[in-house]
Amino acid sequence: QLQLVESGGGLVQPGGSLRLSCAASGFTLDYYSIGWFRQAPGKEREAVSCISSSDGSTLYADSVKGRITISRDNAKNTVYLQMNSLKPEDTGVYYCAAVRDYYCSLYVQLNEYDYWGQGTQVTVSS
């Protein structure tokens, strides 16, 4: 079965950290650029970060720049999202998605992604 599985979400206090994982099964991530998205209640899904398959180049939304780091370990077929200095506005369901492309973009249409994970909840609250 071809799928992406996110993990690592949870409840954290403002200023805290979480590391999300996105593990692929049934296919290799080597040829896929990966995006991380989040969706807050009542809001549209938004791109947070992405990492390219070709050279590992990364992009970040302005709202998370400097606080979040995306990385990939192709040997483990996994992409990570390290989130630091978390804020209440970071709360939402976080999804990873894979698109077979050399370079990633934060502006790829959601329906262009080939695979999506089921999401993991991140709640930032005191």
C-alpha atoms as a printed R data frame, in Angstrom:
    type eleno elety resid chain resno       x      y      z
1   ATOM     1    CA   GLN     A     1   0.000  0.000  0.000
2   ATOM     2    CA   LEU     A     2   1.371  3.364 -1.039
3   ATOM     3    CA   GLN     A     3   1.030  5.844  1.769
4   ATOM     4    CA   LEU     A     4   2.507  8.606  3.856
5   ATOM     5    CA   VAL     A     5   2.189  8.502  7.615
6   ATOM     6    CA   GLU     A     6   2.763 11.527  9.829
7   ATOM     7    CA   SER     A     7   3.665 11.317 13.493
8   ATOM     8    CA   GLY     A     8   5.055 13.456 16.268
9   ATOM     9    CA   GLY     A     9   2.192 15.836 16.894
10  ATOM    10    CA   GLY     A    10   0.882 16.666 20.331
11  ATOM    11    CA   LEU     A    11   0.193 19.343 22.898
12  ATOM    12    CA   VAL     A    12   3.013 21.762 23.626
13  ATOM    13    CA   GLN     A    13   3.285 25.037 25.504
14  ATOM    14    CA   PRO     A    14   4.095 28.255 23.668
15  ATOM    15    CA   GLY     A    15   7.821 28.450 23.069
16  ATOM    16    CA   GLY     A    16   8.130 24.683 22.982
17  ATOM    17    CA   SER     A    17   9.310 22.350 20.234
18  ATOM    18    CA   LEU     A    18   8.045 19.377 18.292
19  ATOM    19    CA   ARG     A    19   9.499 17.227 15.555
20  ATOM    20    CA   LEU     A    20   7.080 15.834 13.033
21  ATOM    21    CA   SER     A    21   7.921 12.852 10.857
22  ATOM    22    CA   CYS     A    22   6.512 11.848  7.494
23  ATOM    23    CA   ALA     A    23   7.313  8.263  6.593
24  ATOM    24    CA   ALA     A    24   6.592  6.737  3.216
25  ATOM    25    CA   SER     A    25   5.698  3.129  2.661
26  ATOM    26    CA   GLY     A    26   5.235  1.273 -0.589
27  ATOM    27    CA   PHE     A    27   7.330  3.746 -2.583
28  ATOM    28    CA   THR     A    28  10.604  5.621 -2.307
29  ATOM    29    CA   LEU     A    29  10.706  9.328 -1.568
30  ATOM    30    CA   ASP     A    30  13.933  9.795 -3.536
31  ATOM    31    CA   TYR     A    31  12.114 11.169 -6.586
32  ATOM    32    CA   TYR     A    32   9.523 13.191 -4.725
33  ATOM    33    CA   SER     A    33   9.530 16.715 -3.462
34  ATOM    34    CA   ILE     A    34   7.752 16.891 -0.121
35  ATOM    35    CA   GLY     A    35   5.531 19.584  1.272
36  ATOM    36    CA   TRP     A    36   4.294 20.154  4.807
37  ATOM    37    CA   PHE     A    37   0.928 21.823  5.214
38  ATOM    38    CA   ARG     A    38  -1.231 22.815  8.127
39  ATOM    39    CA   GLN     A    39  -4.910 23.448  8.515
40  ATOM    40    CA   ALA     A    40  -6.353 25.359 11.427
41  ATOM    41    CA   PRO     A    41 -10.040 25.001 12.335
42  ATOM    42    CA   GLY     A    42 -12.182 26.939  9.889
43  ATOM    43    CA   LYS     A    43  -9.244 27.859  7.689
44  ATOM    44    CA   GLU     A    44  -7.864 26.633  4.410
45  ATOM    45    CA   ARG     A    45  -4.927 24.285  4.233
46  ATOM    46    CA   GLU     A    46  -1.726 26.283  3.823
47  ATOM    47    CA   ALA     A    47   1.778 25.345  2.797
48  ATOM    48    CA   VAL     A    48   4.317 25.655  5.575
49  ATOM    49    CA   SER     A    49   7.494 24.303  4.032
50  ATOM    50    CA   CYS     A    50   8.799 22.057  1.291
51  ATOM    51    CA   ILE     A    51  11.981 20.262  0.296
52  ATOM    52    CA   SER     A    52  13.103 19.378 -3.203
53  ATOM    53    CA   SER     A    53  13.997 15.893 -4.364
54  ATOM    54    CA   SER     A    54  16.877 16.975 -6.606
55  ATOM    55    CA   ASP     A    55  19.137 18.950 -4.298
56  ATOM    56    CA   GLY     A    56  17.381 19.135 -0.949
57  ATOM    57    CA   SER     A    57  16.673 22.836 -1.333
58  ATOM    58    CA   THR     A    58  14.042 24.141  1.052
59  ATOM    59    CA   LEU     A    59  11.362 26.806  1.184
60  ATOM    60    CA   TYR     A    60   9.449 28.229  4.126
61  ATOM    61    CA   ALA     A    61   6.328 30.302  4.563
62  ATOM    62    CA   ASP     A    62   7.056 33.719  6.056
63  ATOM    63    CA   SER     A    63   4.997 32.844  9.123
64  ATOM    64    CA   VAL     A    64   7.379 30.053 10.136
65  ATOM    65    CA   LYS     A    65  10.712 31.209  8.721
66  ATOM    66    CA   GLY     A    66  13.456 30.988 11.300
67  ATOM    67    CA   ARG     A    67  11.449 28.708 13.578
68  ATOM    68    CA   ILE     A    68  10.942 25.610 11.442
69  ATOM    69    CA   THR     A    69  13.415 23.371  9.647
70  ATOM    70    CA   ILE     A    70  12.516 20.742  7.078
71  ATOM    71    CA   SER     A    71  14.893 17.892  6.315
72  ATOM    72    CA   ARG     A    72  14.868 14.534  4.620
73  ATOM    73    CA   ASP     A    73  16.576 11.221  5.195
74  ATOM    74    CA   ASN     A    74  16.164  9.207  2.032
75  ATOM    75    CA   ALA     A    75  17.809  6.180  3.619
76  ATOM    76    CA   LYS     A    76  14.940  6.119  6.128
77  ATOM    77    CA   ASN     A    77  12.398  7.197  3.516
78  ATOM    78    CA   THR     A    78  11.327  9.925  5.902
79  ATOM    79    CA   VAL     A    79  10.979 13.699  5.942
80  ATOM    80    CA   TYR     A    80  11.061 15.704  9.162
81  ATOM    81    CA   LEU     A    81   9.705 19.041 10.298
82  ATOM    82    CA   GLN     A    82  11.507 20.450 13.332
83  ATOM    83    CA   MET     A    83   9.368 23.152 14.896
84  ATOM    84    CA   ASN     A    84  10.791 25.470 17.546
85  ATOM    85    CA   SER     A    85   9.498 28.544 19.357
86  ATOM    86    CA   LEU     A    86   5.965 27.385 18.737
87  ATOM    87    CA   LYS     A    87   3.121 29.859 18.948
88  ATOM    88    CA   PRO     A    88  -0.607 29.339 19.525
89  ATOM    89    CA   GLU     A    89  -1.185 30.307 15.903
90  ATOM    90    CA   ASP     A    90   0.825 27.248 14.844
91  ATOM    91    CA   THR     A    91  -2.028 25.074 16.078
92  ATOM    92    CA   GLY     A    92  -3.628 22.867 13.463
93  ATOM    93    CA   VAL     A    93  -3.519 19.531 11.705
94  ATOM    94    CA   TYR     A    94  -0.219 19.076  9.915
95  ATOM    95    CA   TYR     A    95  -0.088 17.087  6.703
96  ATOM    96    CA   CYS     A    96   2.757 15.965  4.494
97  ATOM    97    CA   ALA     A    97   2.371 15.407  0.779
98  ATOM    98    CA   ALA     A    98   4.565 14.101 -2.025
99  ATOM    99    CA   VAL     A    99   4.776 15.286 -5.622
100 ATOM   100    CA   ARG     A   100   7.016 13.689 -8.225
101 ATOM   101    CA   ASP     A   101   9.028 16.739 -9.193
102 ATOM   102    CA   TYR     A   102  12.647 17.865 -9.034
103 ATOM   103    CA   TYR     A   103  11.953 21.119 -7.218
104 ATOM   104    CA   CYS     A   104   9.375 22.053 -4.644
105 ATOM   105    CA   SER     A   105   7.211 25.120 -4.482
106 ATOM   106    CA   LEU     A   106   4.909 26.534 -1.837
107 ATOM   107    CA   TYR     A   107   2.441 27.356 -4.596
108 ATOM   108    CA   VAL     A   108   1.783 23.888 -5.975
109 ATOM   109    CA   GLN     A   109  -1.941 23.232 -6.140
110 ATOM   110    CA   LEU     A   110  -3.079 20.733 -3.543
111 ATOM   111    CA   ASN     A   111  -4.533 18.435 -6.189
112 ATOM   112    CA   GLU     A   112  -1.172 18.198 -7.934
113 ATOM   113    CA   TYR     A   113   0.301 16.223 -5.076
114 ATOM   114    CA   ASP     A   114   0.436 12.470 -5.649
115 ATOM   115    CA   TYR     A   115   0.213 11.304 -2.048
116 ATOM   116    CA   TRP     A   116  -1.077 12.754  1.214
117 ATOM   117    CA   GLY     A   117  -0.756 11.627  4.780
118 ATOM   118    CA   GLN     A   118  -3.638 11.459  7.216
119 ATOM   119    CA   GLY     A   119  -2.410 14.355  9.329
120 ATOM   120    CA   THR     A   120  -1.158 14.822 12.860
121 ATOM   121    CA   GLN     A   121  -2.601 17.300 15.364
122 ATOM   122    CA   VAL     A   122  -0.386 20.019 16.790
123 ATOM   123    CA   THR     A   123  -1.816 22.099 19.621
124 ATOM   124    CA   VAL     A   124   0.131 24.986 21.101
125 ATOM   125    CA   SER     A   125  -1.477 26.138 24.308
126 ATOM   126    CA   SER     A   126  -0.655 26.950 27.893
